[in-house]
mmCIF file of C-alpha atoms in Angstrom:
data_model
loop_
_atom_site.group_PDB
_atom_site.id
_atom_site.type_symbol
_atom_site.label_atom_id
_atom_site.label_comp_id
_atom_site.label_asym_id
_atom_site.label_seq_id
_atom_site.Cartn_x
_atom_site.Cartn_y
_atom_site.Cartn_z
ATOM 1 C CA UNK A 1 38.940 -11.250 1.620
ATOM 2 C CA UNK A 2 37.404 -10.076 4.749
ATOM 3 C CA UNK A 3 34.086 -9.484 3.208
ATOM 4 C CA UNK A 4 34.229 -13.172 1.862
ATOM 5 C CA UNK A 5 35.237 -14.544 4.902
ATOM 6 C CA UNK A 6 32.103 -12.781 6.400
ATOM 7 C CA UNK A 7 29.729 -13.998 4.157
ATOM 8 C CA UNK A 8 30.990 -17.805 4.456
ATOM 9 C CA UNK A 9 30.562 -17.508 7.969
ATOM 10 C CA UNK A 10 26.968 -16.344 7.827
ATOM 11 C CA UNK A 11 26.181 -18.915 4.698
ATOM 12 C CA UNK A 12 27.531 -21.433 7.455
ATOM 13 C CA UNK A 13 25.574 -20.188 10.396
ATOM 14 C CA UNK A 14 22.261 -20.039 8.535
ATOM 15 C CA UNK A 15 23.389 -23.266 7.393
ATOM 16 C CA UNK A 16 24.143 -24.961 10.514
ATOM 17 C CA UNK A 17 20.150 -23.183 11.263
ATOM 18 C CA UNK A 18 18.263 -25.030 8.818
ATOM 19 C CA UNK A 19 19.986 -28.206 9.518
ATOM 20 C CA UNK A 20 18.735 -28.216 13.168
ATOM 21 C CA UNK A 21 15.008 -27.375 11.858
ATOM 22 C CA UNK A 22 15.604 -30.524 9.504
ATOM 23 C CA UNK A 23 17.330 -33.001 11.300
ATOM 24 C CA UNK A 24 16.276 -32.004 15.164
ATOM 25 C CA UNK A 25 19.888 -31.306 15.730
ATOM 26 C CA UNK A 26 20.972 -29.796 19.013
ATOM 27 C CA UNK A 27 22.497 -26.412 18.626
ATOM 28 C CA UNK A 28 22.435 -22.967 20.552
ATOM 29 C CA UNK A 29 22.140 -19.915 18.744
ATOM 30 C CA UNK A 30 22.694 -16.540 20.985
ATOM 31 C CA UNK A 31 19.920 -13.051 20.091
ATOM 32 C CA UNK A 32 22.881 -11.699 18.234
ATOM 33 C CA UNK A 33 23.453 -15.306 15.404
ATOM 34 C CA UNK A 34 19.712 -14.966 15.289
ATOM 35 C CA UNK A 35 19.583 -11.287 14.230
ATOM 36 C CA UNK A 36 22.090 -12.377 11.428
ATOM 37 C CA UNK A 37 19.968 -15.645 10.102
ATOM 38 C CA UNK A 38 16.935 -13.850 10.521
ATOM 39 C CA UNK A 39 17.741 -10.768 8.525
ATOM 40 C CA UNK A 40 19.978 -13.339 5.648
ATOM 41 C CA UNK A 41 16.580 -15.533 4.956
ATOM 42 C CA UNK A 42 14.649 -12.490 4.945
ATOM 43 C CA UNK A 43 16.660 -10.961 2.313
ATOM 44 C CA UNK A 44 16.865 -14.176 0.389
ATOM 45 C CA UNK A 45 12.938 -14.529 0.742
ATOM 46 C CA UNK A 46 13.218 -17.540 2.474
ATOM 47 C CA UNK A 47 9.925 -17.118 4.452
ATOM 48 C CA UNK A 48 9.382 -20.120 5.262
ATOM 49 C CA UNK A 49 12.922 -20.941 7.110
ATOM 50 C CA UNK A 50 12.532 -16.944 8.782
ATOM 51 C CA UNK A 51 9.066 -17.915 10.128
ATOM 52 C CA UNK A 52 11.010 -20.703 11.551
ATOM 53 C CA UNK A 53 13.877 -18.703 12.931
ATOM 54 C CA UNK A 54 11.584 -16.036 14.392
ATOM 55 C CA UNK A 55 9.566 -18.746 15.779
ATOM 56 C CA UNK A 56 12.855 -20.105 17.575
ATOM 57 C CA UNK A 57 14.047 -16.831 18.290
ATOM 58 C CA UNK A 58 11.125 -15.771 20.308
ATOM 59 C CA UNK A 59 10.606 -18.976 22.352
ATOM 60 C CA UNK A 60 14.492 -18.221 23.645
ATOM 61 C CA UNK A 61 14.012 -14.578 24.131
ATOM 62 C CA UNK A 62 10.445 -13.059 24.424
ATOM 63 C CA UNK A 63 11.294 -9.935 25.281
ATOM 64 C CA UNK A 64 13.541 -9.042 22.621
ATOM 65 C CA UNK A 65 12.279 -5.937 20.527
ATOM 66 C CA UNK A 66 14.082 -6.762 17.538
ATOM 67 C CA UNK A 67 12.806 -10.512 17.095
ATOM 68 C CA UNK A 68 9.187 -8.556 17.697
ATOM 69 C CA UNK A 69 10.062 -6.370 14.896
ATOM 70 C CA UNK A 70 11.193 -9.578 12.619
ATOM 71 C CA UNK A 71 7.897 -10.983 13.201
ATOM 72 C CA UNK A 72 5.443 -8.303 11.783
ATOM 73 C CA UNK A 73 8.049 -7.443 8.872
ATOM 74 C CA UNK A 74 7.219 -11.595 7.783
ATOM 75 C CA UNK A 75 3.512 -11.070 8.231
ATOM 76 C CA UNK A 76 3.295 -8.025 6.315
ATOM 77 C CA UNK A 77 5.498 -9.798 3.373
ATOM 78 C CA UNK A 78 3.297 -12.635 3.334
ATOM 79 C CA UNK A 79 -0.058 -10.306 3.863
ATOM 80 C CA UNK A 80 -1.090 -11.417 7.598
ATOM 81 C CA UNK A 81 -2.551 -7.912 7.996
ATOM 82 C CA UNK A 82 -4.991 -8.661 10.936
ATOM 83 C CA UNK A 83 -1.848 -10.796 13.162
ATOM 84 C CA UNK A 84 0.451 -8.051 11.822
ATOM 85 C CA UNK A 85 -1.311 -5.315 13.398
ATOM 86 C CA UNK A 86 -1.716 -7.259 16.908
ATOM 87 C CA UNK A 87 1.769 -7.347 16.508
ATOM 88 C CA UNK A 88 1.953 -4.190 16.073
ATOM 89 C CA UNK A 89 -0.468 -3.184 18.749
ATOM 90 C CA UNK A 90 1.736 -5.593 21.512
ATOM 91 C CA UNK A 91 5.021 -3.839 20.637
ATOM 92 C CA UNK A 92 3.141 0.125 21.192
ATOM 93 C CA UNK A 93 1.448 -1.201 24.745
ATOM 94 C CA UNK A 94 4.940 -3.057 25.773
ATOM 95 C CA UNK A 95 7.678 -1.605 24.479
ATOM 96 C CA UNK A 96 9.430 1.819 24.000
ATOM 97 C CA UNK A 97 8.762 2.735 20.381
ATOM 98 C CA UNK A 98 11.927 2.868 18.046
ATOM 99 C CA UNK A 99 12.225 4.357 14.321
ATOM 100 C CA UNK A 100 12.002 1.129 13.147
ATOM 101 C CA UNK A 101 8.578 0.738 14.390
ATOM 102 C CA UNK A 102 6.970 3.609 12.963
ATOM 103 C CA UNK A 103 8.364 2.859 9.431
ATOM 104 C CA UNK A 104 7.156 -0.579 9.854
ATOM 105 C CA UNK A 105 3.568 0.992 10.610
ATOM 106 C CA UNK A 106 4.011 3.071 7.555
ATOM 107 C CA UNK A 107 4.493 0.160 5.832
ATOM 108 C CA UNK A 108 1.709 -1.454 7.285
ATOM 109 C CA UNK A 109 -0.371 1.551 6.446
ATOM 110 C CA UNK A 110 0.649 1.578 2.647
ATOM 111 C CA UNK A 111 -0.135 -1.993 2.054
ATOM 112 C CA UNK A 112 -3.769 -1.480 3.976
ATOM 113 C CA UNK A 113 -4.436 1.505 1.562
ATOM 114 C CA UNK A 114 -4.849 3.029 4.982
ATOM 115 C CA UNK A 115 -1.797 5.218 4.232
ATOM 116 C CA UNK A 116 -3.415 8.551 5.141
ATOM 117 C CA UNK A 117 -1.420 8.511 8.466
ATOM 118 C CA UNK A 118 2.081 8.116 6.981
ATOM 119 C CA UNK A 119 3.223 11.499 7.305
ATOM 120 C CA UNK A 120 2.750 11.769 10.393
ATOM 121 C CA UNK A 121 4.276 8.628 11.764
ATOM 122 C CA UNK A 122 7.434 9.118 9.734
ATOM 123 C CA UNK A 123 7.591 12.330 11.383
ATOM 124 C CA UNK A 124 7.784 10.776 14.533
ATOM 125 C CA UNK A 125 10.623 8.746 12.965
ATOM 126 C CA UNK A 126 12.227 11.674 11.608
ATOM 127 C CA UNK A 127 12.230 12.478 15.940
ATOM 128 C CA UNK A 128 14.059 10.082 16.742
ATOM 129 C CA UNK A 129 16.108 9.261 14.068
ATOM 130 C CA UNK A 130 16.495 12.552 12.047
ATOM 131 C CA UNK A 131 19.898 11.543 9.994
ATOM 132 C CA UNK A 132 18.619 8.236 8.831
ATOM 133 C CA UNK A 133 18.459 8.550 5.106
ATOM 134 C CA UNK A 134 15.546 5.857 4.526
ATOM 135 C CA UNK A 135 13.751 8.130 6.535
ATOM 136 C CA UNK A 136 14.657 11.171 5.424
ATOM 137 C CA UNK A 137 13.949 9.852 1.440
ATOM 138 C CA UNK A 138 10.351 8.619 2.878
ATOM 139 C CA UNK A 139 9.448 11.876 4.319
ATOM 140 C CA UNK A 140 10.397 14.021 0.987
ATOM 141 C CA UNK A 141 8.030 11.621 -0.935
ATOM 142 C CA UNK A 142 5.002 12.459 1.572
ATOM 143 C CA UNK A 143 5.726 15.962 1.914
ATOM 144 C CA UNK A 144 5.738 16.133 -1.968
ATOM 145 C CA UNK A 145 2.259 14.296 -2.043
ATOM 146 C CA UNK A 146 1.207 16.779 -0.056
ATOM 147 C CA UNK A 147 2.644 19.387 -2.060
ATOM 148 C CA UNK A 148 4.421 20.208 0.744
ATOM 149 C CA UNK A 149 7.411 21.318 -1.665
ATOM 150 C CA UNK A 150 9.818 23.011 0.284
ATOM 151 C CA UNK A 151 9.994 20.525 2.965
ATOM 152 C CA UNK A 152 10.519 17.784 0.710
ATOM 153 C CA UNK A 153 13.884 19.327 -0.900
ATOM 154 C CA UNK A 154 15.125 19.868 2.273
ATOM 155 C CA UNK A 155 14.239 16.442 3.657
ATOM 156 C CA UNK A 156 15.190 15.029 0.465
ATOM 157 C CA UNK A 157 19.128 16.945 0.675
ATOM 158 C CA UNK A 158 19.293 15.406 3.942
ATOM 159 C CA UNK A 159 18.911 11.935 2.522
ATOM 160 C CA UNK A 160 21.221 12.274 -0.501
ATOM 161 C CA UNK A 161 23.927 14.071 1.741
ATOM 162 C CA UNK A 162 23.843 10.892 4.104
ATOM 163 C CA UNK A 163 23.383 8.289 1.436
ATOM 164 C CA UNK A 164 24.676 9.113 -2.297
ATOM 165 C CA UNK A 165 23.349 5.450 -3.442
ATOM 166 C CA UNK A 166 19.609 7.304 -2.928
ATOM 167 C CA UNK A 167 20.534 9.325 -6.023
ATOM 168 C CA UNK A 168 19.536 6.148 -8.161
ATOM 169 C CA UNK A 169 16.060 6.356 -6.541
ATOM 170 C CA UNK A 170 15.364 9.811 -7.648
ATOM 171 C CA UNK A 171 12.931 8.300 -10.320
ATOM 172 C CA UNK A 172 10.212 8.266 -7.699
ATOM 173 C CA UNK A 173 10.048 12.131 -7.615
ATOM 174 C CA UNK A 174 9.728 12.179 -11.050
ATOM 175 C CA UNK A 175 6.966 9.825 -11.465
ATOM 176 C CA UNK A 176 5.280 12.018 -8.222
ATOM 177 C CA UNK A 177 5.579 15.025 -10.440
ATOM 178 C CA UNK A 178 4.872 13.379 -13.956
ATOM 179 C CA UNK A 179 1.868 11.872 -12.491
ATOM 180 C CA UNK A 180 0.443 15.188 -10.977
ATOM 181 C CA UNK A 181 1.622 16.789 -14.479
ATOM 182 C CA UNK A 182 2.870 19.459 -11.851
ATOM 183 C CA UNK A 183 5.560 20.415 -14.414
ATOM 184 C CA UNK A 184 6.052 23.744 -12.846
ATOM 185 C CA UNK A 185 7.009 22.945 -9.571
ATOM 186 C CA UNK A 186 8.713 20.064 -10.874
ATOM 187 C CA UNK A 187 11.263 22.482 -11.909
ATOM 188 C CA UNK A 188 11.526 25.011 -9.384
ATOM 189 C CA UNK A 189 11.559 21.607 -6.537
ATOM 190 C CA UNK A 190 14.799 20.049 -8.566
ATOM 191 C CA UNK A 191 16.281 23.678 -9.409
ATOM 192 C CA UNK A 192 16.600 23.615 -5.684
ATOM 193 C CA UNK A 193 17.835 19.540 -5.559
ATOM 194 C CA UNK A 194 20.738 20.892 -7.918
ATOM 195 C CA UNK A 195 21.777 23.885 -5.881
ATOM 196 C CA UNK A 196 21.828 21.787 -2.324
ATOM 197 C CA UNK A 197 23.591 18.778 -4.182
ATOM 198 C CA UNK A 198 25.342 19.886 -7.602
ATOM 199 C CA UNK A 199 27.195 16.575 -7.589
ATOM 200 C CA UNK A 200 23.949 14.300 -7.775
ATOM 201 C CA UNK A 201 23.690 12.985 -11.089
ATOM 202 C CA UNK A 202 20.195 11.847 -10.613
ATOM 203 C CA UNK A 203 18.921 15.992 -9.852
ATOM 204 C CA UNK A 204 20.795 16.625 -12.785
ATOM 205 C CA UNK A 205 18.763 14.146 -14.595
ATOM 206 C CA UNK A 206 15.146 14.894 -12.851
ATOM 207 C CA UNK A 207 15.706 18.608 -13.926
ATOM 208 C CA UNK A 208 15.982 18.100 -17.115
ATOM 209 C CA UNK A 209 12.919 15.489 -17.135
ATOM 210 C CA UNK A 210 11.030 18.541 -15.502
ATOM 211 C CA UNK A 211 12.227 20.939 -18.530
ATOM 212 C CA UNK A 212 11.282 18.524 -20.941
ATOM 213 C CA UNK A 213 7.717 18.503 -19.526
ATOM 214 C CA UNK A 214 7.607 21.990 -20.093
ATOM 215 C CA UNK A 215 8.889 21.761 -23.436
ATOM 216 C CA UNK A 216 12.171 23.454 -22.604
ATOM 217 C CA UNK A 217 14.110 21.658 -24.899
ATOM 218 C CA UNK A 218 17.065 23.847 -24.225
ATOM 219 C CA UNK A 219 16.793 23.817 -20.636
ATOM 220 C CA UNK A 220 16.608 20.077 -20.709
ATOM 221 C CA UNK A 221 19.750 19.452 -23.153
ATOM 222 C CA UNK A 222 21.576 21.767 -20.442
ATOM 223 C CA UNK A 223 20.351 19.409 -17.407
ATOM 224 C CA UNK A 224 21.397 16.110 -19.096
ATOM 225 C CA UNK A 225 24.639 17.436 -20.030
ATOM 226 C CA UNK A 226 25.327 18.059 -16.985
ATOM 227 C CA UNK A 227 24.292 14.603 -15.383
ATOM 228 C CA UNK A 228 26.605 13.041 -18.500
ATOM 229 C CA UNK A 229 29.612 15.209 -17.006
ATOM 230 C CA UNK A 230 28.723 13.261 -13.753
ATOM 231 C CA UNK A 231 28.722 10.160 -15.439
ATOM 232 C CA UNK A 232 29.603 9.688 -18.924
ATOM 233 C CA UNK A 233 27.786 5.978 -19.276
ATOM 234 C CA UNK A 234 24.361 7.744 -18.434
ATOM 235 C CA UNK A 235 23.093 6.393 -21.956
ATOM 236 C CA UNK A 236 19.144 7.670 -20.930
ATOM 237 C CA UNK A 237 20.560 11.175 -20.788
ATOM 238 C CA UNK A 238 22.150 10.695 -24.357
ATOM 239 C CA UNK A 239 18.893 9.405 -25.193
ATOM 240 C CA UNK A 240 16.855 11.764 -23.974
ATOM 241 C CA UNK A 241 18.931 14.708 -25.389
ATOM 242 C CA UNK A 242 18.294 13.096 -28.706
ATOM 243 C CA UNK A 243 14.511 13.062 -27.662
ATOM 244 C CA UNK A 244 14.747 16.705 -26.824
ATOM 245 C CA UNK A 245 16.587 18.008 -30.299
ATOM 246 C CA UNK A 246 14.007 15.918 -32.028
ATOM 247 C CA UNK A 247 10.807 18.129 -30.409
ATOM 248 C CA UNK A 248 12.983 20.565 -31.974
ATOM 249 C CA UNK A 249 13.265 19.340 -35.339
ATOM 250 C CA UNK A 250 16.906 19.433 -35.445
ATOM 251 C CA UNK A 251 17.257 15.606 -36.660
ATOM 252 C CA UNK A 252 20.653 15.813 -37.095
ATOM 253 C CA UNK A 253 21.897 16.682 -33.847
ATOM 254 C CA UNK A 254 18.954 13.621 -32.164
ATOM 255 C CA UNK A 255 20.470 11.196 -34.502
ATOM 256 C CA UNK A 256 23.893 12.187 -33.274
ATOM 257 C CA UNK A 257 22.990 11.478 -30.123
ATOM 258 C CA UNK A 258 20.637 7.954 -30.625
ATOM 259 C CA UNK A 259 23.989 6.869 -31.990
ATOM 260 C CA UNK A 260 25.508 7.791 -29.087
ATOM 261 C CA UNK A 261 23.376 6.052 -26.696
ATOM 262 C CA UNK A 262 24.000 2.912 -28.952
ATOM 263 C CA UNK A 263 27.384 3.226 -28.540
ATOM 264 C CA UNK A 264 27.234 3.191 -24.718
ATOM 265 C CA UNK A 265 24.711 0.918 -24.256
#
């Protein structure tokens, strides 16, 4: 009830926003209200109202980092690049630098195809922010890149250990991996996943992609067991195992498991 109670009050204040835009209505709206409408049409993709509420935001308080920050995260969505990076450049000469800022440059960086500087500014996010998970998850994916692999199972731990939700992004180290057909180290980096977090379904899962890559069939029915003891709706894993006795011509035991995965799904 609390939760709902929250959200009508912010469908109301963002509301009571776009009205004023609309109608010319007088209304006052302090940093903090703004924050919250800001970051609501943002997440609905309601650029056109957030342009408007940054706008507003700014012309009240011009010296606010965050509403800054708000303004080069629209420009980037809607592909400003050049105003983007002035924006950018204004907030480095005036203000003292924040996480936030450096992942928005790595952002920025990504969507340039001028990413070549990324690990090193989320580095300097890590600094300053070295238990944020988003972070954290970021790094692992550069340092793997890089083939960097130690440091990105460690940074990677550190993310799952402070967010579990991350474990449903683990597909991105996969595709890393499957796209480098670096099926070796594949193994060995989510060998080590498994041992820091045993209770990650999603390690579970990656190992046994890596094993299948390999063609160890074995290895991989193993891995996806183990993920389906962590979660016993995983229907991929079911359908992967059948996958897996298949390559091994034991039809019997894949069709078992196809049926399976119907069943769930």
């Amino acid at each position: 009830m609390e939760y709902e109670q929250e959200d009508d009050e912010l469908s109301e204040l963002v509301e009571d926003f776009k009205s004023m835009v609309r109608y010319g209505n007088s209304r006052f709206f302090d940093s903090d209200e703004l924050e919250l409408i800001i970051e609501n049409l943002m997440d609905d993709c309601d650029m056109e109202y957030a342009g408007k509420a940054i706008d507003y935001a700014l012309r009240l308080y011009p010296a606010t980092y965050e509403f800054k920050i708000f303004k080069v995260k629209r420009l980037i969505m809607e592909m400003e690049y050049d105003s983007a990076l002035k924006e950018l450049d204004d907030i480095e000469r005036n203000f003292t630098l924040t996480a936030e800022f450096y992942m928005e440059k790595v952002l920025f960086s990504k969507m340039t195809g001028a990413d070549q500087n990324s690990l090193q500014l989320l580095i300097k996010a890590h600094q300053l922010e070295p238990q944020n998970p988003d972070i954290n998850f970021s790094l692992a994916c550069e340092y793997v890149k890089k083939s960097l692999f130690n440091k990105g199972v460690f940074s990677l731990t550190q993310a799952l250990k402070e967010d579990e939700t991350l474990d449903d992004q683990l597909f991105t180290f996969s595709f890393l991996f499957e796209e480098s057909q670096n099926y070796t180290e594949a193994i060995h980096f989510f060998e080590q996943l498994t041992d820091n977090v045993p209770l990650c379904k999603g390690a579970w899962f990656a190992l046994g992609l890596a094993y299948s890559w390999n063609k160890e069939y074995e290895k991989a029915i193993d891995a996806y067991l183990f993920a389906i003891s962590l979660d016993e709706t995983a229907s991929t894993a079911y359908f992967n195992i059948g996958n897996a006795y298949y390559e091994m011509n034991d039809f019997s035991h894949a069709a078992q498991y196809y049926s399976e995965t119907l069943r769930i799904e």
